[in-house]
């Protein structure tokens, strides 16, 4: 079922959902299931599965030279979506990227999604690769998420890249896109970024999931400005609990987000990671309760594959 239909059916009640990342290549999928199992008690109507960018690795040839190879360390997004969908009878949302894919490869991926009964896709540009300063699309690939949304939207109408198919099994994907309450790191201003978000919605996006934020006022302001700009689709807040000291440095560095002073003070008081995890859980509970009281459609948690902190939050919020 479509994410938007789940929201409609909830009649104003806030739903619980989360996002997982595929295991590293070679790792068993059981660990993923072990982390999903405890969260199923909170009835997520959908689970997102991320897609990782490809990256360069250097293989020692043993003769003093290195072989540069392009590889994906966490493949398997679609396979995981299919296996979770059937194991738990829950909708899954594969993240589909512009980066690293030609439009044809994206089309084949979407055809697979359709055959697997996947009704939702999250359309994203993807970040620059680790070795690159700026995002570079693959030759023949989509440049921005808006282009990918347009491709999916056309496919929903039976328009493939090179053919128009008047067929009985036309896909009807519900399309999610990313939004940034503290603006995307490459964007010159929040207003400019919101205009880009509006373009994605005008191109066919059905809902927005936000980047993580730790100060709810940033989300409320973002939604207000989005509504003023004419963006009417659901805007789902993304929540990530702080879990380790390093998060204080890496989250602002990677995502260009601010952490509230009170949260920093609480984390700095902690003597070990167990205490920091608890602070992160408490903070996320308070954030979630306020957002739920404000009537957000869904609370979407970034689990990063580990569920115990998310389970503790959900037990207090749902
Ligand atoms: P876009 O909407 O294309 O925007 C990218 C930048 O370009 C913005 O600064 C925007 O303002 C600007 N822009 C947009 N259109 C134009 C235009 N026509 N001309 C000029 N500038 C323009 N990354 C992954 O690799 N895998 C994932 O699974 C993944 N999941 C995510 C899930 C969520 C909920 C979020 C919020 C992010 C996720 N990301 C993921 C990260 C995302 O790929 C990066 O943030 C990426 O840098 C931007 O993606 P986007 O889809 O927002 O891009």
mmCIF file of C-alpha atoms and ligand atoms in Angstrom:
data_model
loop_
_atom_site.group_PDB
_atom_site.id
_atom_site.type_symbol
_atom_site.label_atom_id
_atom_site.label_comp_id
_atom_site.label_asym_id
_atom_site.label_seq_id
_atom_site.Cartn_x
_atom_site.Cartn_y
_atom_site.Cartn_z
ATOM 1 C CA UNK A 1 0.000 0.000 0.000
ATOM 2 C CA UNK A 2 1.131 3.550 -0.617
ATOM 3 C CA UNK A 3 2.680 5.534 2.246
ATOM 4 C CA UNK A 4 0.126 8.266 1.595
ATOM 5 C CA UNK A 5 -2.706 5.719 1.896
ATOM 6 C CA UNK A 6 -1.295 4.476 5.215
ATOM 7 C CA UNK A 7 -1.313 8.077 6.426
ATOM 8 C CA UNK A 8 -4.869 8.602 5.192
ATOM 9 C CA UNK A 9 -6.049 5.381 6.872
ATOM 10 C CA UNK A 10 -4.469 6.427 10.188
ATOM 11 C CA UNK A 11 -7.105 9.185 10.558
ATOM 12 C CA UNK A 12 -4.762 11.687 12.166
ATOM 13 C CA UNK A 13 -2.944 9.190 14.410
ATOM 14 C CA UNK A 14 0.836 9.345 14.215
ATOM 15 C CA UNK A 15 2.424 6.241 12.663
ATOM 16 C CA UNK A 16 5.782 4.687 13.517
ATOM 17 C CA UNK A 17 8.348 3.858 10.818
ATOM 18 C CA UNK A 18 12.075 3.437 10.545
ATOM 19 C CA UNK A 19 14.938 3.166 8.122
ATOM 20 C CA UNK A 20 17.569 0.454 7.916
ATOM 21 C CA UNK A 21 20.815 0.113 6.026
ATOM 22 C CA UNK A 22 21.766 -3.099 4.198
ATOM 23 C CA UNK A 23 24.499 -5.146 5.897
ATOM 24 C CA UNK A 24 28.048 -4.908 4.611
ATOM 25 C CA UNK A 25 28.793 -7.230 1.717
ATOM 26 C CA UNK A 26 29.486 -10.729 3.044
ATOM 27 C CA UNK A 27 27.582 -10.239 6.314
ATOM 28 C CA UNK A 28 24.584 -12.366 7.198
ATOM 29 C CA UNK A 29 21.093 -10.847 6.935
ATOM 30 C CA UNK A 30 20.082 -12.469 10.253
ATOM 31 C CA UNK A 31 21.538 -9.570 12.274
ATOM 32 C CA UNK A 32 19.215 -7.240 10.388
ATOM 33 C CA UNK A 33 16.195 -9.402 11.206
ATOM 34 C CA UNK A 34 17.292 -9.545 14.865
ATOM 35 C CA UNK A 35 17.166 -5.757 14.912
ATOM 36 C CA UNK A 36 13.867 -5.489 13.084
ATOM 37 C CA UNK A 37 12.060 -8.127 15.203
ATOM 38 C CA UNK A 38 11.713 -6.019 18.402
ATOM 39 C CA UNK A 39 10.375 -3.033 16.419
ATOM 40 C CA UNK A 40 7.528 -4.919 14.756
ATOM 41 C CA UNK A 41 5.539 -4.686 18.010
ATOM 42 C CA UNK A 42 4.971 -0.990 17.141
ATOM 43 C CA UNK A 43 3.338 -1.852 13.801
ATOM 44 C CA UNK A 44 5.384 0.106 11.286
ATOM 45 C CA UNK A 45 3.271 0.319 8.109
ATOM 46 C CA UNK A 46 6.466 0.759 6.094
ATOM 47 C CA UNK A 47 10.211 0.334 6.484
ATOM 48 C CA UNK A 48 12.763 2.221 4.390
ATOM 49 C CA UNK A 49 15.910 0.529 3.096
ATOM 50 C CA UNK A 50 18.772 2.828 2.124
ATOM 51 C CA UNK A 51 21.008 2.513 -0.923
ATOM 52 C CA UNK A 52 24.711 3.214 -0.634
ATOM 53 C CA UNK A 53 26.790 5.014 -3.212
ATOM 54 C CA UNK A 54 29.530 3.049 -4.926
ATOM 55 C CA UNK A 55 33.068 3.827 -3.791
ATOM 56 C CA UNK A 56 36.627 3.300 -4.916
ATOM 57 C CA UNK A 57 38.762 0.687 -3.203
ATOM 58 C CA UNK A 58 42.440 0.075 -3.812
ATOM 59 C CA UNK A 59 43.654 -3.529 -4.173
ATOM 60 C CA UNK A 60 47.326 -4.246 -3.514
ATOM 61 C CA UNK A 61 48.635 -6.072 -6.585
ATOM 62 C CA UNK A 62 51.717 -7.207 -4.677
ATOM 63 C CA UNK A 63 54.122 -5.574 -7.116
ATOM 64 C CA UNK A 64 54.075 -2.155 -5.503
ATOM 65 C CA UNK A 65 51.071 -1.085 -7.568
ATOM 66 C CA UNK A 66 47.454 -0.620 -6.528
ATOM 67 C CA UNK A 67 44.398 -1.526 -8.580
ATOM 68 C CA UNK A 68 41.606 1.067 -8.309
ATOM 69 C CA UNK A 69 38.192 -0.636 -8.350
ATOM 70 C CA UNK A 70 34.681 0.707 -8.087
ATOM 71 C CA UNK A 71 32.460 -1.254 -5.713
ATOM 72 C CA UNK A 72 29.334 -1.000 -3.587
ATOM 73 C CA UNK A 73 29.986 -2.021 0.025
ATOM 74 C CA UNK A 74 26.338 -2.424 1.007
ATOM 75 C CA UNK A 75 24.481 -3.815 -1.990
ATOM 76 C CA UNK A 76 21.169 -5.642 -1.763
ATOM 77 C CA UNK A 77 18.609 -2.879 -1.140
ATOM 78 C CA UNK A 78 15.941 -4.390 -3.352
ATOM 79 C CA UNK A 79 16.555 -7.970 -2.174
ATOM 80 C CA UNK A 80 16.257 -6.811 1.436
ATOM 81 C CA UNK A 81 13.053 -4.911 0.624
ATOM 82 C CA UNK A 82 11.553 -8.046 -0.906
ATOM 83 C CA UNK A 83 12.639 -10.317 1.930
ATOM 84 C CA UNK A 84 11.372 -7.967 4.673
ATOM 85 C CA UNK A 85 8.108 -7.367 2.831
ATOM 86 C CA UNK A 86 7.375 -11.076 2.687
ATOM 87 C CA UNK A 87 8.806 -12.050 6.083
ATOM 88 C CA UNK A 88 6.939 -9.366 8.057
ATOM 89 C CA UNK A 89 4.076 -8.551 5.696
ATOM 90 C CA UNK A 90 5.005 -4.876 5.780
ATOM 91 C CA UNK A 91 5.508 -2.349 3.004
ATOM 92 C CA UNK A 92 9.092 -1.515 2.193
ATOM 93 C CA UNK A 93 10.497 1.609 0.577
ATOM 94 C CA UNK A 94 13.714 1.183 -1.402
ATOM 95 C CA UNK A 95 15.834 4.313 -1.730
ATOM 96 C CA UNK A 96 16.550 4.936 -5.407
ATOM 97 C CA UNK A 97 19.520 7.140 -6.253
ATOM 98 C CA UNK A 98 20.524 9.250 -9.234
ATOM 99 C CA UNK A 99 24.219 8.777 -8.387
ATOM 100 C CA UNK A 100 25.832 5.691 -9.859
ATOM 101 C CA UNK A 101 22.939 4.739 -12.130
ATOM 102 C CA UNK A 102 22.045 5.450 -15.740
ATOM 103 C CA UNK A 103 18.404 6.211 -16.436
ATOM 104 C CA UNK A 104 18.106 2.791 -18.101
ATOM 105 C CA UNK A 105 19.467 1.033 -15.006
ATOM 106 C CA UNK A 106 16.982 3.003 -12.915
ATOM 107 C CA UNK A 107 14.175 1.922 -15.211
ATOM 108 C CA UNK A 108 15.132 -1.758 -14.809
ATOM 109 C CA UNK A 109 15.262 -1.294 -11.025
ATOM 110 C CA UNK A 110 11.778 0.218 -11.059
ATOM 111 C CA UNK A 111 10.491 -2.641 -13.208
ATOM 112 C CA UNK A 112 11.880 -5.070 -10.588
ATOM 113 C CA UNK A 113 10.190 -3.045 -7.827
ATOM 114 C CA UNK A 114 6.891 -3.313 -9.672
ATOM 115 C CA UNK A 115 7.189 -7.106 -10.126
ATOM 116 C CA UNK A 116 8.001 -7.447 -6.421
ATOM 117 C CA UNK A 117 4.843 -5.575 -5.446
ATOM 118 C CA UNK A 118 6.694 -2.599 -4.017
ATOM 119 C CA UNK A 119 4.390 0.420 -4.046
ATOM 120 C CA UNK A 120 6.693 3.157 -2.738
ATOM 121 C CA UNK A 121 10.114 4.466 -3.683
ATOM 122 C CA UNK A 122 12.218 7.212 -2.144
ATOM 123 C CA UNK A 123 13.772 9.301 -4.925
ATOM 124 C CA UNK A 124 17.148 10.799 -3.985
ATOM 125 C CA UNK A 125 20.078 12.334 -5.742
ATOM 126 C CA UNK A 126 22.701 10.737 -3.457
ATOM 127 C CA UNK A 127 25.830 12.377 -2.141
ATOM 128 C CA UNK A 128 29.143 12.866 -3.873
ATOM 129 C CA UNK A 129 31.348 9.774 -3.766
ATOM 130 C CA UNK A 130 33.981 9.741 -1.034
ATOM 131 C CA UNK A 131 36.768 10.697 -3.441
ATOM 132 C CA UNK A 132 34.782 13.468 -5.117
ATOM 133 C CA UNK A 133 34.300 17.025 -3.951
ATOM 134 C CA UNK A 134 31.019 17.505 -5.803
ATOM 135 C CA UNK A 135 28.238 15.197 -6.863
ATOM 136 C CA UNK A 136 28.761 13.853 -10.373
ATOM 137 C CA UNK A 137 25.965 11.952 -12.100
ATOM 138 C CA UNK A 138 26.874 8.823 -14.028
ATOM 139 C CA UNK A 139 26.921 9.455 -17.799
ATOM 140 C CA UNK A 140 23.311 9.024 -18.911
ATOM 141 C CA UNK A 141 22.041 9.265 -15.340
ATOM 142 C CA UNK A 142 19.708 11.693 -13.583
ATOM 143 C CA UNK A 143 21.384 14.848 -12.250
ATOM 144 C CA UNK A 144 18.958 15.872 -9.507
ATOM 145 C CA UNK A 145 16.269 14.137 -7.510
ATOM 146 C CA UNK A 146 13.671 16.175 -9.434
ATOM 147 C CA UNK A 147 14.783 14.442 -12.660
ATOM 148 C CA UNK A 148 14.424 11.045 -11.013
ATOM 149 C CA UNK A 149 10.959 11.963 -9.708
ATOM 150 C CA UNK A 150 9.995 12.954 -13.260
ATOM 151 C CA UNK A 151 11.256 9.618 -14.605
ATOM 152 C CA UNK A 152 9.211 7.670 -12.039
ATOM 153 C CA UNK A 153 6.162 9.860 -12.648
ATOM 154 C CA UNK A 154 6.361 9.193 -16.386
ATOM 155 C CA UNK A 155 6.759 5.455 -15.770
ATOM 156 C CA UNK A 156 3.579 5.573 -13.687
ATOM 157 C CA UNK A 157 1.876 6.775 -16.858
ATOM 158 C CA UNK A 158 3.337 3.891 -18.881
ATOM 159 C CA UNK A 159 6.029 6.090 -20.451
ATOM 160 C CA UNK A 160 9.299 4.203 -20.425
ATOM 161 C CA UNK A 161 12.484 5.948 -21.504
ATOM 162 C CA UNK A 162 12.307 4.773 -25.082
ATOM 163 C CA UNK A 163 8.821 3.309 -25.395
ATOM 164 C CA UNK A 164 5.260 4.111 -24.440
ATOM 165 C CA UNK A 165 3.614 0.929 -23.199
ATOM 166 C CA UNK A 166 -0.128 0.651 -23.114
ATOM 167 C CA UNK A 167 -0.010 -2.231 -20.698
ATOM 168 C CA UNK A 168 -2.133 -3.705 -17.954
ATOM 169 C CA UNK A 169 0.629 -3.836 -15.337
ATOM 170 C CA UNK A 170 1.500 -0.165 -15.197
ATOM 171 C CA UNK A 171 3.356 0.764 -11.995
ATOM 172 C CA UNK A 172 1.782 3.261 -9.640
ATOM 173 C CA UNK A 173 4.607 4.214 -7.326
ATOM 174 C CA UNK A 174 4.080 6.563 -4.436
ATOM 175 C CA UNK A 175 7.156 8.792 -4.513
ATOM 176 C CA UNK A 176 8.961 10.093 -1.435
ATOM 177 C CA UNK A 177 11.635 12.809 -1.517
ATOM 178 C CA UNK A 178 14.055 14.358 0.974
ATOM 179 C CA UNK A 179 13.546 17.709 2.719
ATOM 180 C CA UNK A 180 16.004 19.638 4.863
ATOM 181 C CA UNK A 181 14.703 21.729 7.806
ATOM 182 C CA UNK A 182 18.194 23.240 8.153
ATOM 183 C CA UNK A 183 18.655 23.402 4.343
ATOM 184 C CA UNK A 184 20.708 21.039 2.205
ATOM 185 C CA UNK A 185 24.426 21.582 2.648
ATOM 186 C CA UNK A 186 24.958 22.677 -0.971
ATOM 187 C CA UNK A 187 22.023 25.034 -1.058
ATOM 188 C CA UNK A 188 22.662 28.807 -0.833
ATOM 189 C CA UNK A 189 19.650 29.396 1.437
ATOM 190 C CA UNK A 190 16.659 27.666 2.988
ATOM 191 C CA UNK A 191 14.335 29.583 0.655
ATOM 192 C CA UNK A 192 16.250 28.368 -2.390
ATOM 193 C CA UNK A 193 16.218 24.808 -1.052
ATOM 194 C CA UNK A 194 12.462 25.000 -0.419
ATOM 195 C CA UNK A 195 11.949 26.128 -4.018
ATOM 196 C CA UNK A 196 13.833 22.984 -5.088
ATOM 197 C CA UNK A 197 11.618 20.923 -2.829
ATOM 198 C CA UNK A 198 8.546 22.493 -4.427
ATOM 199 C CA UNK A 199 9.933 21.508 -7.850
ATOM 200 C CA UNK A 200 10.180 17.888 -6.671
ATOM 201 C CA UNK A 201 6.591 17.936 -5.452
ATOM 202 C CA UNK A 202 5.386 19.619 -8.658
ATOM 203 C CA UNK A 203 7.212 16.895 -10.622
ATOM 204 C CA UNK A 204 5.163 14.228 -8.845
ATOM 205 C CA UNK A 205 6.519 13.587 -5.331
ATOM 206 C CA UNK A 206 3.779 12.439 -2.956
ATOM 207 C CA UNK A 207 5.453 12.965 0.410
ATOM 208 C CA UNK A 208 8.607 14.323 2.038
ATOM 209 C CA UNK A 209 10.838 12.776 4.710
ATOM 210 C CA UNK A 210 13.113 15.207 6.479
ATOM 211 C CA UNK A 211 16.761 15.054 7.303
ATOM 212 C CA UNK A 212 17.371 14.489 11.013
ATOM 213 C CA UNK A 213 17.050 17.513 13.289
ATOM 214 C CA UNK A 214 17.392 17.860 17.057
ATOM 215 C CA UNK A 215 15.434 21.045 17.611
ATOM 216 C CA UNK A 216 11.730 20.671 16.808
ATOM 217 C CA UNK A 217 11.328 24.386 16.169
ATOM 218 C CA UNK A 218 13.432 23.904 13.010
ATOM 219 C CA UNK A 219 10.909 21.307 11.741
ATOM 220 C CA UNK A 220 7.866 23.417 12.631
ATOM 221 C CA UNK A 221 9.332 26.456 10.863
ATOM 222 C CA UNK A 222 10.250 24.345 7.840
ATOM 223 C CA UNK A 223 6.719 22.944 7.548
ATOM 224 C CA UNK A 224 5.231 26.436 7.948
ATOM 225 C CA UNK A 225 7.407 27.842 5.173
ATOM 226 C CA UNK A 226 6.780 24.827 2.945
ATOM 227 C CA UNK A 227 3.014 25.269 3.358
ATOM 228 C CA UNK A 228 3.296 29.007 2.598
ATOM 229 C CA UNK A 229 5.105 28.047 -0.586
ATOM 230 C CA UNK A 230 2.262 25.755 -1.634
ATOM 231 C CA UNK A 231 3.768 22.386 -0.676
ATOM 232 C CA UNK A 232 0.757 20.459 0.580
ATOM 233 C CA UNK A 233 2.029 16.848 0.728
ATOM 234 C CA UNK A 234 2.778 15.130 4.086
ATOM 235 C CA UNK A 235 6.123 16.129 5.599
ATOM 236 C CA UNK A 236 7.403 13.279 7.773
ATOM 237 C CA UNK A 237 9.981 14.184 10.432
ATOM 238 C CA UNK A 238 13.152 12.067 10.546
ATOM 239 C CA UNK A 239 14.526 11.427 14.039
ATOM 240 C CA UNK A 240 17.913 10.094 15.005
ATOM 241 C CA UNK A 241 18.924 9.402 18.597
ATOM 242 C CA UNK A 242 22.482 10.415 19.502
ATOM 243 C CA UNK A 243 24.361 7.247 20.515
ATOM 244 C CA UNK A 244 28.064 8.063 20.832
ATOM 245 C CA UNK A 245 30.234 11.080 21.707
ATOM 246 C CA UNK A 246 31.515 11.252 18.109
ATOM 247 C CA UNK A 247 28.020 12.163 16.882
ATOM 248 C CA UNK A 248 28.504 15.668 18.287
ATOM 249 C CA UNK A 249 31.240 16.249 15.723
ATOM 250 C CA UNK A 250 30.271 14.077 12.763
ATOM 251 C CA UNK A 251 26.565 14.877 12.466
ATOM 252 C CA UNK A 252 27.097 18.643 12.074
ATOM 253 C CA UNK A 253 30.073 17.962 9.807
ATOM 254 C CA UNK A 254 28.313 15.515 7.481
ATOM 255 C CA UNK A 255 24.804 16.993 7.459
ATOM 256 C CA UNK A 256 25.487 20.666 8.366
ATOM 257 C CA UNK A 257 22.912 20.566 11.123
ATOM 258 C CA UNK A 258 23.041 22.329 14.486
ATOM 259 C CA UNK A 259 22.816 20.537 17.805
ATOM 260 C CA UNK A 260 20.999 22.371 20.626
ATOM 261 C CA UNK A 261 23.187 23.655 23.449
ATOM 262 C CA UNK A 262 21.207 21.708 26.085
ATOM 263 C CA UNK A 263 21.807 18.431 24.276
ATOM 264 C CA UNK A 264 25.535 19.110 23.995
ATOM 265 C CA UNK A 265 25.723 19.911 27.728
ATOM 266 C CA UNK A 266 23.913 16.668 28.631
ATOM 267 C CA UNK A 267 26.185 14.573 26.383
ATOM 268 C CA UNK A 268 29.313 16.280 27.765
ATOM 269 C CA UNK A 269 28.277 15.319 31.301
ATOM 270 C CA UNK A 270 28.270 11.598 30.380
ATOM 271 C CA UNK A 271 31.063 9.313 31.534
ATOM 272 C CA UNK A 272 30.628 6.576 28.925
ATOM 273 C CA UNK A 273 28.733 5.609 25.775
ATOM 274 C CA UNK A 274 25.974 3.857 27.740
ATOM 275 C CA UNK A 275 25.140 7.193 29.403
ATOM 276 C CA UNK A 276 25.316 9.026 26.067
ATOM 277 C CA UNK A 277 22.946 6.512 24.514
ATOM 278 C CA UNK A 278 20.504 7.151 27.361
ATOM 279 C CA UNK A 279 20.702 10.918 26.833
ATOM 280 C CA UNK A 280 20.055 10.348 23.111
ATOM 281 C CA UNK A 281 17.048 8.166 23.882
ATOM 282 C CA UNK A 282 15.561 10.682 26.343
ATOM 283 C CA UNK A 283 16.084 13.553 23.891
ATOM 284 C CA UNK A 284 14.439 11.630 21.054
ATOM 285 C CA UNK A 285 11.491 10.690 23.312
ATOM 286 C CA UNK A 286 10.887 14.356 24.181
ATOM 287 C CA UNK A 287 11.206 15.366 20.520
ATOM 288 C CA UNK A 288 8.838 12.572 19.463
ATOM 289 C CA UNK A 289 6.200 13.352 22.092
ATOM 290 C CA UNK A 290 6.100 17.014 21.078
ATOM 291 C CA UNK A 291 5.916 16.164 17.366
ATOM 292 C CA UNK A 292 3.198 13.585 18.010
ATOM 293 C CA UNK A 293 1.196 16.105 20.021
ATOM 294 C CA UNK A 294 1.513 18.483 17.062
ATOM 295 C CA UNK A 295 -0.094 15.814 14.856
ATOM 296 C CA UNK A 296 2.767 14.775 12.565
ATOM 297 C CA UNK A 297 1.647 11.956 10.228
ATOM 298 C CA UNK A 298 4.557 9.616 10.915
ATOM 299 C CA UNK A 299 7.622 9.569 13.168
ATOM 300 C CA UNK A 300 10.411 8.107 11.057
ATOM 301 C CA UNK A 301 13.518 6.873 12.902
ATOM 302 C CA UNK A 302 17.006 6.519 11.501
ATOM 303 C CA UNK A 303 17.990 3.203 13.063
ATOM 304 C CA UNK A 304 21.294 2.695 11.217
ATOM 305 C CA UNK A 305 20.639 -1.036 11.633
ATOM 306 C CA UNK A 306 20.590 -0.988 15.462
ATOM 307 C CA UNK A 307 17.205 -1.100 17.090
ATOM 308 C CA UNK A 308 17.504 -1.180 20.886
ATOM 309 C CA UNK A 309 17.448 2.606 21.308
ATOM 310 C CA UNK A 310 14.595 2.937 18.784
ATOM 311 C CA UNK A 311 12.636 0.239 20.659
ATOM 312 C CA UNK A 312 13.047 2.146 23.932
ATOM 313 C CA UNK A 313 11.857 5.368 22.285
ATOM 314 C CA UNK A 314 8.887 3.665 20.615
ATOM 315 C CA UNK A 315 7.859 2.047 23.915
ATOM 316 C CA UNK A 316 7.411 5.529 25.430
ATOM 317 C CA UNK A 317 5.848 7.228 22.409
ATOM 318 C CA UNK A 318 3.529 4.642 20.789
HETATM 319 P P1 LIG B 1 18.227 17.089 -4.618
HETATM 320 O O1 LIG B 1 16.816 17.314 -4.275
HETATM 321 O O2 LIG B 1 18.573 16.823 -6.055
HETATM 322 O O3 LIG B 1 19.042 18.363 -4.098
HETATM 323 C C1 LIG B 1 20.463 18.342 -4.052
HETATM 324 C C2 LIG B 1 20.976 19.778 -4.025
HETATM 325 O O4 LIG B 1 20.823 20.366 -5.308
HETATM 326 C C3 LIG B 1 20.231 20.708 -3.062
HETATM 327 O O5 LIG B 1 21.160 21.608 -2.546
HETATM 328 C C4 LIG B 1 19.207 21.397 -3.933
HETATM 329 O O6 LIG B 1 18.834 22.647 -3.388
HETATM 330 C C5 LIG B 1 19.976 21.526 -5.243
HETATM 331 N N1 LIG B 1 19.169 21.468 -6.442
HETATM 332 C C6 LIG B 1 18.087 20.692 -6.686
HETATM 333 N N2 LIG B 1 17.649 20.863 -7.952
HETATM 334 C C7 LIG B 1 18.492 21.747 -8.529
HETATM 335 C C8 LIG B 1 18.594 22.315 -9.839
HETATM 336 N N3 LIG B 1 17.739 22.013 -10.804
HETATM 337 N N4 LIG B 1 19.634 23.180 -10.069
HETATM 338 C C9 LIG B 1 20.512 23.511 -9.091
HETATM 339 N N5 LIG B 1 20.448 23.006 -7.847
HETATM 340 C C10 LIG B 1 19.466 22.136 -7.570
HETATM 341 N N6 LIG B 1 21.798 9.195 0.430
HETATM 342 C C11 LIG B 1 22.181 8.000 -0.055
HETATM 343 O O7 LIG B 1 23.249 7.903 -0.670
HETATM 344 N N7 LIG B 1 21.420 6.891 0.146
HETATM 345 C C12 LIG B 1 20.239 6.929 0.804
HETATM 346 O O8 LIG B 1 19.570 5.901 0.961
HETATM 347 C C13 LIG B 1 19.803 8.175 1.330
HETATM 348 N N8 LIG B 1 18.624 8.297 2.008
HETATM 349 C C14 LIG B 1 18.219 9.526 2.458
HETATM 350 C C15 LIG B 1 16.978 9.651 3.097
HETATM 351 C C16 LIG B 1 16.544 10.887 3.567
HETATM 352 C C17 LIG B 1 15.205 10.997 4.256
HETATM 353 C C18 LIG B 1 17.376 12.025 3.410
HETATM 354 C C19 LIG B 1 16.930 13.361 3.954
HETATM 355 C C20 LIG B 1 18.593 11.911 2.768
HETATM 356 C C21 LIG B 1 19.037 10.680 2.274
HETATM 357 N N9 LIG B 1 20.236 10.532 1.599
HETATM 358 C C22 LIG B 1 20.637 9.313 1.115
HETATM 359 C C23 LIG B 1 21.132 11.679 1.421
HETATM 360 C C24 LIG B 1 20.881 12.425 0.082
HETATM 361 O O9 LIG B 1 21.196 11.601 -0.996
HETATM 362 C C25 LIG B 1 21.775 13.654 0.107
HETATM 363 O O10 LIG B 1 21.349 14.566 1.066
HETATM 364 C C26 LIG B 1 22.008 14.329 -1.236
HETATM 365 O O11 LIG B 1 23.131 15.196 -1.107
HETATM 366 C C27 LIG B 1 20.838 15.162 -1.739
HETATM 367 O O12 LIG B 1 19.805 14.368 -2.130
HETATM 368 P P2 LIG B 1 18.390 15.016 -2.557
HETATM 369 O O13 LIG B 1 17.575 13.905 -3.065
HETATM 370 O O14 LIG B 1 17.873 15.880 -1.485
HETATM 371 O O15 LIG B 1 18.903 15.905 -3.792
#
